[in-house]
CSV table of C-alpha atoms and ligand atoms in Angstrom, one decimal:
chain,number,residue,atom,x,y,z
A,1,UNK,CA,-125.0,-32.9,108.8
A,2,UNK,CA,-121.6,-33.2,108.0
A,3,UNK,CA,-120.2,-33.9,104.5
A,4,UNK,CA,-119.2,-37.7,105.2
A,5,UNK,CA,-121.7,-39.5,108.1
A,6,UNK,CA,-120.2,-41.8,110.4
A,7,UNK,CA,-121.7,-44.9,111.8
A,8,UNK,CA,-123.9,-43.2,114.4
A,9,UNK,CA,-125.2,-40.9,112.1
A,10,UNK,CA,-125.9,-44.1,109.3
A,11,UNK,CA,-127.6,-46.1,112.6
A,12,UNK,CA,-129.8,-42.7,113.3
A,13,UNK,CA,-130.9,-42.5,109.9
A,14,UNK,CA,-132.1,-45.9,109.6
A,15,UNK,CA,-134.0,-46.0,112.6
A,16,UNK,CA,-135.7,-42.5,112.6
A,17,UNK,CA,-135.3,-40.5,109.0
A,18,UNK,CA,-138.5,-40.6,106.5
A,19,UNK,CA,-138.3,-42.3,103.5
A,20,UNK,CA,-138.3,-38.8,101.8
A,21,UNK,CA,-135.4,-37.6,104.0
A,22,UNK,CA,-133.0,-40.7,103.3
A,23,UNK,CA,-134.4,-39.9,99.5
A,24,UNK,CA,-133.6,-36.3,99.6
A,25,UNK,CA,-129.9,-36.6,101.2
A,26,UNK,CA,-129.0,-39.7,99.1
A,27,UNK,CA,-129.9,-37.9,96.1
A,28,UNK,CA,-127.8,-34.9,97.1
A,29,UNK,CA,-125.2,-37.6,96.9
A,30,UNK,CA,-125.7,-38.7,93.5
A,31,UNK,CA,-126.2,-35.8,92.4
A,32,UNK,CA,-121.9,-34.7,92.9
A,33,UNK,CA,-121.7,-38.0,90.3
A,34,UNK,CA,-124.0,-38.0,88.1
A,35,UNK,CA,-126.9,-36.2,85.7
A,36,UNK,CA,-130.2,-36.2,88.3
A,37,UNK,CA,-132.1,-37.5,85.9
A,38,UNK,CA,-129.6,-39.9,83.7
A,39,UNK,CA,-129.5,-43.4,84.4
A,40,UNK,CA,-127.1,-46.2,82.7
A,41,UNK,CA,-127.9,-50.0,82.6
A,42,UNK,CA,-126.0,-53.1,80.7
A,43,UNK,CA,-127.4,-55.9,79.1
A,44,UNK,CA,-125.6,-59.0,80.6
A,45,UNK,CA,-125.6,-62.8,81.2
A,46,UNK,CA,-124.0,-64.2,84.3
A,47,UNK,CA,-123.3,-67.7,82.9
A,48,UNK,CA,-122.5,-70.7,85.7
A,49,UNK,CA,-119.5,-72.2,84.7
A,50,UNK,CA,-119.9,-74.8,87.1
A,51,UNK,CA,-122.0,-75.6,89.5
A,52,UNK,CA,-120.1,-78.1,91.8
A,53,UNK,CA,-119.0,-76.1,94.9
A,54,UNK,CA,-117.3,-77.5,98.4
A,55,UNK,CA,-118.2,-74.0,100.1
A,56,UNK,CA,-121.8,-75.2,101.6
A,57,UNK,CA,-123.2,-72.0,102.2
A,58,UNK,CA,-126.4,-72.7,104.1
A,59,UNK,CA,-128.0,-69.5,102.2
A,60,UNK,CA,-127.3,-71.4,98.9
A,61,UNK,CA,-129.3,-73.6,96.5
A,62,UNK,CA,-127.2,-73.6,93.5
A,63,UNK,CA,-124.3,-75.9,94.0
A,64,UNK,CA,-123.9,-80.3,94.5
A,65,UNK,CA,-121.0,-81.7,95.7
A,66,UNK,CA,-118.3,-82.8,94.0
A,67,UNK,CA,-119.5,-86.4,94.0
A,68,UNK,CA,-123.1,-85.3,94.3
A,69,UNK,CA,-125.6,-86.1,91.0
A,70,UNK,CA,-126.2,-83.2,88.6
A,71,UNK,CA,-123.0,-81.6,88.9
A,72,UNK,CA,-121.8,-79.5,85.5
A,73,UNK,CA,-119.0,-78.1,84.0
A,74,UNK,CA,-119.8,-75.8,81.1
A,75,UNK,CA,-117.2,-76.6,77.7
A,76,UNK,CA,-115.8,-73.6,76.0
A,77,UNK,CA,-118.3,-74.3,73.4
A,78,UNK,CA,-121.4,-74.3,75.7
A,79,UNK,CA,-119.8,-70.8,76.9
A,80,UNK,CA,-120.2,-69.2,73.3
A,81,UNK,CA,-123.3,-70.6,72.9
A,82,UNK,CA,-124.7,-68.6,75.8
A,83,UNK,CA,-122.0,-65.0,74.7
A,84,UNK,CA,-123.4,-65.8,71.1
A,85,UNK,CA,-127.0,-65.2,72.0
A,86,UNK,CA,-126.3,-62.5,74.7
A,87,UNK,CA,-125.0,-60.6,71.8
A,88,UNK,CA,-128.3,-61.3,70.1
A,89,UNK,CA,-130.5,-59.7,72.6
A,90,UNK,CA,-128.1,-57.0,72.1
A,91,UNK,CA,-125.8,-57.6,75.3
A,92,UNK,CA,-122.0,-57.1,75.8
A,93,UNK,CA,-121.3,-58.0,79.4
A,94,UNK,CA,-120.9,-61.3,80.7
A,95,UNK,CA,-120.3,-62.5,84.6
A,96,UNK,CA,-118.6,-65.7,85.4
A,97,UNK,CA,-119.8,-66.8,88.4
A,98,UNK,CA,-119.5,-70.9,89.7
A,99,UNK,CA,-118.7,-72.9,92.6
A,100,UNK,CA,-115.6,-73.6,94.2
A,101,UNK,CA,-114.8,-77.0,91.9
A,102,UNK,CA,-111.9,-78.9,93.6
A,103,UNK,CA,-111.5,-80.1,89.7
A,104,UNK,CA,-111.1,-77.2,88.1
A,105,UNK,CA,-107.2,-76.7,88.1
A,106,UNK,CA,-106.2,-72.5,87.0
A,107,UNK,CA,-105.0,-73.6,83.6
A,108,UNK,CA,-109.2,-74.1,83.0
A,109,UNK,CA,-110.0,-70.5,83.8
A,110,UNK,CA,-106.8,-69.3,82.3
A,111,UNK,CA,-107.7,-71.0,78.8
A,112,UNK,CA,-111.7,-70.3,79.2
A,113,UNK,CA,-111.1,-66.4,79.7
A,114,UNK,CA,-107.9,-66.4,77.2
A,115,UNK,CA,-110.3,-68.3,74.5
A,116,UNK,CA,-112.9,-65.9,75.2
A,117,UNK,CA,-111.0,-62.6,75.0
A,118,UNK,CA,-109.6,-64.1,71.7
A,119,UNK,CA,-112.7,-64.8,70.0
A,120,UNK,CA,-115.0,-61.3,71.0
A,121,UNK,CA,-112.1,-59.0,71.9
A,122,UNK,CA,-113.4,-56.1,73.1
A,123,UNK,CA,-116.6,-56.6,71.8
A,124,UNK,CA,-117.9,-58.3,74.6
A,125,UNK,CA,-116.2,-57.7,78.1
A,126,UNK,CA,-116.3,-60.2,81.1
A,127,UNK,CA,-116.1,-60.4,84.6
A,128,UNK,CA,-114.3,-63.2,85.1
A,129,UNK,CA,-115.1,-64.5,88.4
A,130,UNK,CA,-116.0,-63.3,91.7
A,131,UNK,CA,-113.5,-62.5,94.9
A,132,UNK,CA,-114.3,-65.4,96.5
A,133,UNK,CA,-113.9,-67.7,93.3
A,134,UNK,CA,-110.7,-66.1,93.1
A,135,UNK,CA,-109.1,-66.6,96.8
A,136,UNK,CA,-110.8,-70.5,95.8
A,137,UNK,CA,-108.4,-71.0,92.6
A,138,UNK,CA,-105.1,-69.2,94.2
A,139,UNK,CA,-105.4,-71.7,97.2
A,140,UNK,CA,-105.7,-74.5,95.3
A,141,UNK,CA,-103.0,-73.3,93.0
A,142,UNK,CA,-101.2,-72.8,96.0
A,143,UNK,CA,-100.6,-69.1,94.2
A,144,UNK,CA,-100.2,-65.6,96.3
A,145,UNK,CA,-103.2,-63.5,95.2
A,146,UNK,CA,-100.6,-61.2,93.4
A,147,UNK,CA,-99.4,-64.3,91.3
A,148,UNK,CA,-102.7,-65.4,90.4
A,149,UNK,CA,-104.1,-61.7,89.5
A,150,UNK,CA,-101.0,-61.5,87.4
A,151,UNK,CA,-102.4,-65.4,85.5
A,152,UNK,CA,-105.7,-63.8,85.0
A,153,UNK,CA,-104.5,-60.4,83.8
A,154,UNK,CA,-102.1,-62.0,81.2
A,155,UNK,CA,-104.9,-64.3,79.8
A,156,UNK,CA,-106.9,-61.2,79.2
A,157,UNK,CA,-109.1,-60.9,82.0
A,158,UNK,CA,-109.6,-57.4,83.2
A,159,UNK,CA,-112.5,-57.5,85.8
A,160,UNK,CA,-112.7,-59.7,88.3
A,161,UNK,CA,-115.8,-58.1,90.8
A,162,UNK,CA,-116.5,-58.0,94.6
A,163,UNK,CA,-119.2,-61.2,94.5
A,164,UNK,CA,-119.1,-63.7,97.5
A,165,UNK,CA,-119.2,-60.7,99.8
A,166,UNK,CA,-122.6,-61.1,101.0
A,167,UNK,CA,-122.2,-59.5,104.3
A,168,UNK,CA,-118.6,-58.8,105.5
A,169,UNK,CA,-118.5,-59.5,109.2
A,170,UNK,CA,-116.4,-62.4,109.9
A,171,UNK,CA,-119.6,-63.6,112.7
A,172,UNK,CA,-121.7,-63.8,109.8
A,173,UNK,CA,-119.4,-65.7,107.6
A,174,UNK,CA,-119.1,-68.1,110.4
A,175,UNK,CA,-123.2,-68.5,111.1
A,176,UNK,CA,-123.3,-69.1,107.3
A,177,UNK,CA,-120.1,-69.8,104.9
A,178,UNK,CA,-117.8,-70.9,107.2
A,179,UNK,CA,-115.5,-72.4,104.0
A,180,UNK,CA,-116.0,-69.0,102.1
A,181,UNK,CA,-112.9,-67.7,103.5
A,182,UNK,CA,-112.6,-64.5,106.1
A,183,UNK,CA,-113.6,-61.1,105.8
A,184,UNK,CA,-109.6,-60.5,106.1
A,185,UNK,CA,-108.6,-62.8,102.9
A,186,UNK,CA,-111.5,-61.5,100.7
A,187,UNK,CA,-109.7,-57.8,101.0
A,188,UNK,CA,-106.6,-58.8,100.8
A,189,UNK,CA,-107.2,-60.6,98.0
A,190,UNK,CA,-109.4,-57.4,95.8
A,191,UNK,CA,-106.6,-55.9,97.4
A,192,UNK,CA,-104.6,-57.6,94.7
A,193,UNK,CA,-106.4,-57.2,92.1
A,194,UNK,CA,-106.8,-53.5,92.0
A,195,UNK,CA,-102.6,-53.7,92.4
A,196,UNK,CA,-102.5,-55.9,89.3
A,197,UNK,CA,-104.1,-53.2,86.8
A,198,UNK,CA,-107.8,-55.0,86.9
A,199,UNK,CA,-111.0,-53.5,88.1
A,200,UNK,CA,-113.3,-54.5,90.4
A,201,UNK,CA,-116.4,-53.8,92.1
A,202,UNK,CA,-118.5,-53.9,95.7
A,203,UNK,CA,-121.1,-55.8,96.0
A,204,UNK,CA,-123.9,-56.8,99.2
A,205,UNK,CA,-126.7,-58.9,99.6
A,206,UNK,CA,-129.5,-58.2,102.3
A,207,UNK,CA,-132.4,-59.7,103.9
A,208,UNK,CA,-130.7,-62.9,105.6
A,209,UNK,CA,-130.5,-62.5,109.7
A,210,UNK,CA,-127.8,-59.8,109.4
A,211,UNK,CA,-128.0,-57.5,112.3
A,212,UNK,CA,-128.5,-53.4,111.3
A,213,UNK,CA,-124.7,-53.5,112.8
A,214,UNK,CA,-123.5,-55.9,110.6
A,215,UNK,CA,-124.7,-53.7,107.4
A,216,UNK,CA,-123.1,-50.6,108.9
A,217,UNK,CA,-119.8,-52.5,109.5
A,218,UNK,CA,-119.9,-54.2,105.5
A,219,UNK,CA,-120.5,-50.6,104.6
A,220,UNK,CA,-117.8,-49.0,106.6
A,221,UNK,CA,-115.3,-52.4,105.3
A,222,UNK,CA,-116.4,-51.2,101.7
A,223,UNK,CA,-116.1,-47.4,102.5
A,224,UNK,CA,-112.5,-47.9,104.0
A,225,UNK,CA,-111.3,-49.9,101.4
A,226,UNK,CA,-112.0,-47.4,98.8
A,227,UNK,CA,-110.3,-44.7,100.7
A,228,UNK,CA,-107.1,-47.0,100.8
A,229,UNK,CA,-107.1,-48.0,97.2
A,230,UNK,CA,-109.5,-46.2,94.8
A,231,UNK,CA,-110.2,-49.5,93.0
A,232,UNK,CA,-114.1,-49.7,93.1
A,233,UNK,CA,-116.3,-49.0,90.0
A,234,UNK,CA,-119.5,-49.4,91.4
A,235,UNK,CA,-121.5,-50.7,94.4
A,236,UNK,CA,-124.3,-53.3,93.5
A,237,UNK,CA,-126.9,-55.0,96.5
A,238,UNK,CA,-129.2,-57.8,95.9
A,239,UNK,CA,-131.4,-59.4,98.0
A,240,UNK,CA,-131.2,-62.8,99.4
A,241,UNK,CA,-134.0,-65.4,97.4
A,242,UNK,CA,-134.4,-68.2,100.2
A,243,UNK,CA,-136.4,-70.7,97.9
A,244,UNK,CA,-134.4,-74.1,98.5
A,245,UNK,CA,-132.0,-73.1,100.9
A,246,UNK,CA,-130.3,-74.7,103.8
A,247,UNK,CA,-131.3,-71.5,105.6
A,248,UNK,CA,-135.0,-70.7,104.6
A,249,UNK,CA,-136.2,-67.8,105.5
A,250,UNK,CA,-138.4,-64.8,103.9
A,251,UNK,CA,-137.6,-62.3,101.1
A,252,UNK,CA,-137.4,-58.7,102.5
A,253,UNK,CA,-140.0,-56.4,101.2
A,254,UNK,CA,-139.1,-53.5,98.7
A,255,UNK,CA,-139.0,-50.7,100.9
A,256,UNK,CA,-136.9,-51.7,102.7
A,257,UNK,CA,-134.8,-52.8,100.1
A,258,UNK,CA,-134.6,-49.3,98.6
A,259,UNK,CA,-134.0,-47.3,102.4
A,260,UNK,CA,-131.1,-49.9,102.5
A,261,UNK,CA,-130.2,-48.3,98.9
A,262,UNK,CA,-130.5,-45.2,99.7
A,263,UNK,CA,-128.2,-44.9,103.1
A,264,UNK,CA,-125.5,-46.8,101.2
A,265,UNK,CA,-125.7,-44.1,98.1
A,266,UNK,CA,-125.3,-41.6,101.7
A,267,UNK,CA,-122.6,-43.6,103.5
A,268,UNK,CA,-120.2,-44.6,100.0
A,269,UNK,CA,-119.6,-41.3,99.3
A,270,UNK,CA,-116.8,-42.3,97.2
A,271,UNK,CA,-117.9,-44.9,95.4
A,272,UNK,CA,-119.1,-43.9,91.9
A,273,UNK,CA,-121.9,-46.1,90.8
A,274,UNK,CA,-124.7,-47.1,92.9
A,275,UNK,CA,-126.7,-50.0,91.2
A,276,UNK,CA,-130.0,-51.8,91.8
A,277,UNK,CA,-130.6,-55.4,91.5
A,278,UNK,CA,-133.3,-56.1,88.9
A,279,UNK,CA,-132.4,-59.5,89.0
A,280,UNK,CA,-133.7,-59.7,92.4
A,281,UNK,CA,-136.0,-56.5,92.7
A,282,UNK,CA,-137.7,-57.6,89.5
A,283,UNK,CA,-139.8,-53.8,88.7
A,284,UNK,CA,-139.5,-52.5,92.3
A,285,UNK,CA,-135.7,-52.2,91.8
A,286,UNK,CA,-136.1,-49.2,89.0
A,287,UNK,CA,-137.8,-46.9,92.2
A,288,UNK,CA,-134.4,-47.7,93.8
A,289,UNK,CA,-133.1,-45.4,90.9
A,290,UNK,CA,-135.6,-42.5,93.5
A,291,UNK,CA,-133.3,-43.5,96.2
A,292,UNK,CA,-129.8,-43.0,95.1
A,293,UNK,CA,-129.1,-45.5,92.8
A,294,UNK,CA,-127.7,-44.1,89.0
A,295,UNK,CA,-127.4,-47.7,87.5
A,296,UNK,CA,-128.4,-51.3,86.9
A,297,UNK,CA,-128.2,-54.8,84.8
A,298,UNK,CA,-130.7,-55.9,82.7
A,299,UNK,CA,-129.8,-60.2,83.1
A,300,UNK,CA,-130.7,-62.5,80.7
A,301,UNK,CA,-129.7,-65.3,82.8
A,302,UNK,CA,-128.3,-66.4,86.5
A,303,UNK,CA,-128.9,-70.1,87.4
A,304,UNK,CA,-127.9,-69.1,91.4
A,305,UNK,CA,-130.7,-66.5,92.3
A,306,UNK,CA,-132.9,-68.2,90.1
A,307,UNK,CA,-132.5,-71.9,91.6
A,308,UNK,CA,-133.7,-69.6,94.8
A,309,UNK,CA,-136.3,-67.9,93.6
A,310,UNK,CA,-135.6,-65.2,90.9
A,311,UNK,CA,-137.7,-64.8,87.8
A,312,UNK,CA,-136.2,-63.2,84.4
A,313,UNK,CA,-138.0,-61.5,82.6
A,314,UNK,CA,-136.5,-61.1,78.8
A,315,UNK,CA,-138.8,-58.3,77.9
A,316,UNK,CA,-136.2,-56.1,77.7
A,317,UNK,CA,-138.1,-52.6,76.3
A,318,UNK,CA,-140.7,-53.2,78.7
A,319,UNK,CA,-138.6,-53.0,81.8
A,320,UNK,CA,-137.2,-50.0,80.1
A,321,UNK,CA,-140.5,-48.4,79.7
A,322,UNK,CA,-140.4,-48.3,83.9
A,323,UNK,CA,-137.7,-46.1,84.5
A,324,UNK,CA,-138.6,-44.1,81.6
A,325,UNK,CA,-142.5,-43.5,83.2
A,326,UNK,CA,-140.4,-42.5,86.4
A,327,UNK,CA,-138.7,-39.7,84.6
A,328,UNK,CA,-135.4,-40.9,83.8
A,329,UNK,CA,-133.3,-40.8,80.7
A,330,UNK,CA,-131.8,-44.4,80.4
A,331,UNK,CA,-128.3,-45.0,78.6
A,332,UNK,CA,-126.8,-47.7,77.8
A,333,UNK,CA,-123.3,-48.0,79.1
A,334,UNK,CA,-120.5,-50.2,78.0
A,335,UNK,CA,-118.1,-52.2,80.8
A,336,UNK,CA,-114.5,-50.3,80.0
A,337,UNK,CA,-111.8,-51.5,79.7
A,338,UNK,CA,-109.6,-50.2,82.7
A,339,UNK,CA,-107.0,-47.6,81.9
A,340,UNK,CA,-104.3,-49.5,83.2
A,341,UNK,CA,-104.7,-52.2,80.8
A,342,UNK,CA,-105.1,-49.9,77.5
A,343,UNK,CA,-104.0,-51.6,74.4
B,1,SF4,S1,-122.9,-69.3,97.3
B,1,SF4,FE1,-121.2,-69.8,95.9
B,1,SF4,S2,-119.5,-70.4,97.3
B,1,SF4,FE2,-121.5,-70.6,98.5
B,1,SF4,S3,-122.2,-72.7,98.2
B,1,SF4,FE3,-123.2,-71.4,96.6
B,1,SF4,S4,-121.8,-71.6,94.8
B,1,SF4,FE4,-120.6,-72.3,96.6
């Protein structure tokens, strides 16, 4: 094999190599990154800022309508509440993730992530928003991307990470997310923020109807767009939950889940950081770590994959013990802040 595979090669190794094989080359692969037997894990909160969306993903069963009962929006005080006590399980990462709120005007997010960065500073770093939250807010602010990366940048926001990507073929955005923008705007856009000074990551979700072509082309998408810019930490896949969604369907099962792992860790040859999803993988994500993965979250909290399905489990040195039993040092490993934006 060559030192980069291509498509055909990806498509031949998911239909005919072993699990050892795809085991064996993707750990060759981690192996030019990082320590064989070193793994690094955060412990975060994603907190749900908002749960009033307009996108309608049928995959979904997290968000109400705007006019819809049960809709929230979370006050700056109900926001350190939840940092406060992810600091007490000993956490320093938090992930802002909502819905696309029509009511929810920039000058909220701006003041949210500028109050935030003013009370923790550094001690506690945020990933403030998704990619697709992002395009959201610049639209409605009527903002180019470059414009509303530079608003987010100057109130002290300095990740804003690949979520909403789910699988980047425009046909599956149109089957399922229709108002979740294009494969086309959701580059352009992280295109924007890496040219701002922020960082940003890659992320994927499997295990809705997406077609073994589809998953080569999201990888290739993501592959590309690293070559062209350099801007992405890590690479992170979850699983879809389908419990009270539009769609339905059933949860893939773990090996697959960890093959899929694997020939990403082959295929994103220059991406740094593969990561495994405990927050959907629950225990069978830390085997992932066998497959090419080098990092993961340990969540204290995500009301979206647990409206569908996920379970949390807050016994945070007993997960640890797992990876540990499987030979691996684990490290903890703070979010940095990127170099661009030193202080
Ligand atoms: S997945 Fe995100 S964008 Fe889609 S409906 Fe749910 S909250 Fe809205």
């Amino acid at each position: 094999m060559t030192d980069r595979i291509g498509l055909e090669e990806a498509r031949e190794l998911w239909v005919n190599a072993s699990d050892e094989e795809l085991k064996r080359l993707a750990q060759g692969v981690r192996a030019r990154w990082h320590q064989p037997d070193r793994a690094t894990y955060m412990v975060m909160r994603i907190i749900n800022y908002t749960n009033v969306c307009v996108a309608q993903c049928d995959y979904c069963a997290f968000y109400v309508l705007p006019n819809q009962d049960g809709g929230y929006v979370l006050s700056r005080e109900d926001v350190f509440a939840k940092i406060d006590e992810l600091v007490e399980f000993g956490g320093d990462l938090v992930a802002f993730n909502g819905g696309f709120n029509p009511r929810l005007p920039l000058d909220y997010y701006c003041d949210l992530f500028a109050s935030v960065r003013e009370r923790y500073g550094d001690r506690v770093e945020f990933y403030a928003l998704t990619i697709a939250e992002f395009v959201f807010l610049a639209d409605r602010a009527g903002l180019s991307y470059a414009d509303a990366a530079a608003r987010l940048r100057d109130a002290g926001v300095h990740w804003v990470t690949g979520g909403g990507s789910e699988i980047l073929t425009e046909d599956f955005r149109a089957r399922h997310a229709k108002w979740k923008y294009t494969v086309a705007d959701y580059f352009e856009a992280q295109r924007a923020i890496v040219e701002s000074g922020m960082k940003t990551t890659a992320t994927m979700v499997i295990g809705f109807d997406e077609t073994l072509e589809e998953r080569l082309e999201h990888l290739q998408r993501t592959r590309d767009f690293q070559d062209e810019t350099g801007g992405l930490f890590s690479f992170l896949c979850w699983t879809y939950k389908p419990y009270g969604t539009a769609f339905g369907g059933r949860e893939i099962v773990a090996r697959e889940y960890w093959r899929h792992i694997a020939l990403s860790r082959i295929f994103l040859d220059n991406i740094p950081h593969i990561r495994t999803s405990v927050l959907t993988q629950n225990e069978d994500a830390f085997r992932a770590l066998d497959y090419g993965a080098d990092d993961f979250d340990l969540p204290i909290e995500d009301e979206v994959t647990q409206k569908a399905g996920a379970t949390i489990d807050l016994d945070l040195e007993g997960l640890l013990a797992i990876p540990r039993a499987l030979g691996y040092r684990v490290e903890y490993r703070r979010a940095e802040r990127p170099a661009a934006l030193a202080s």
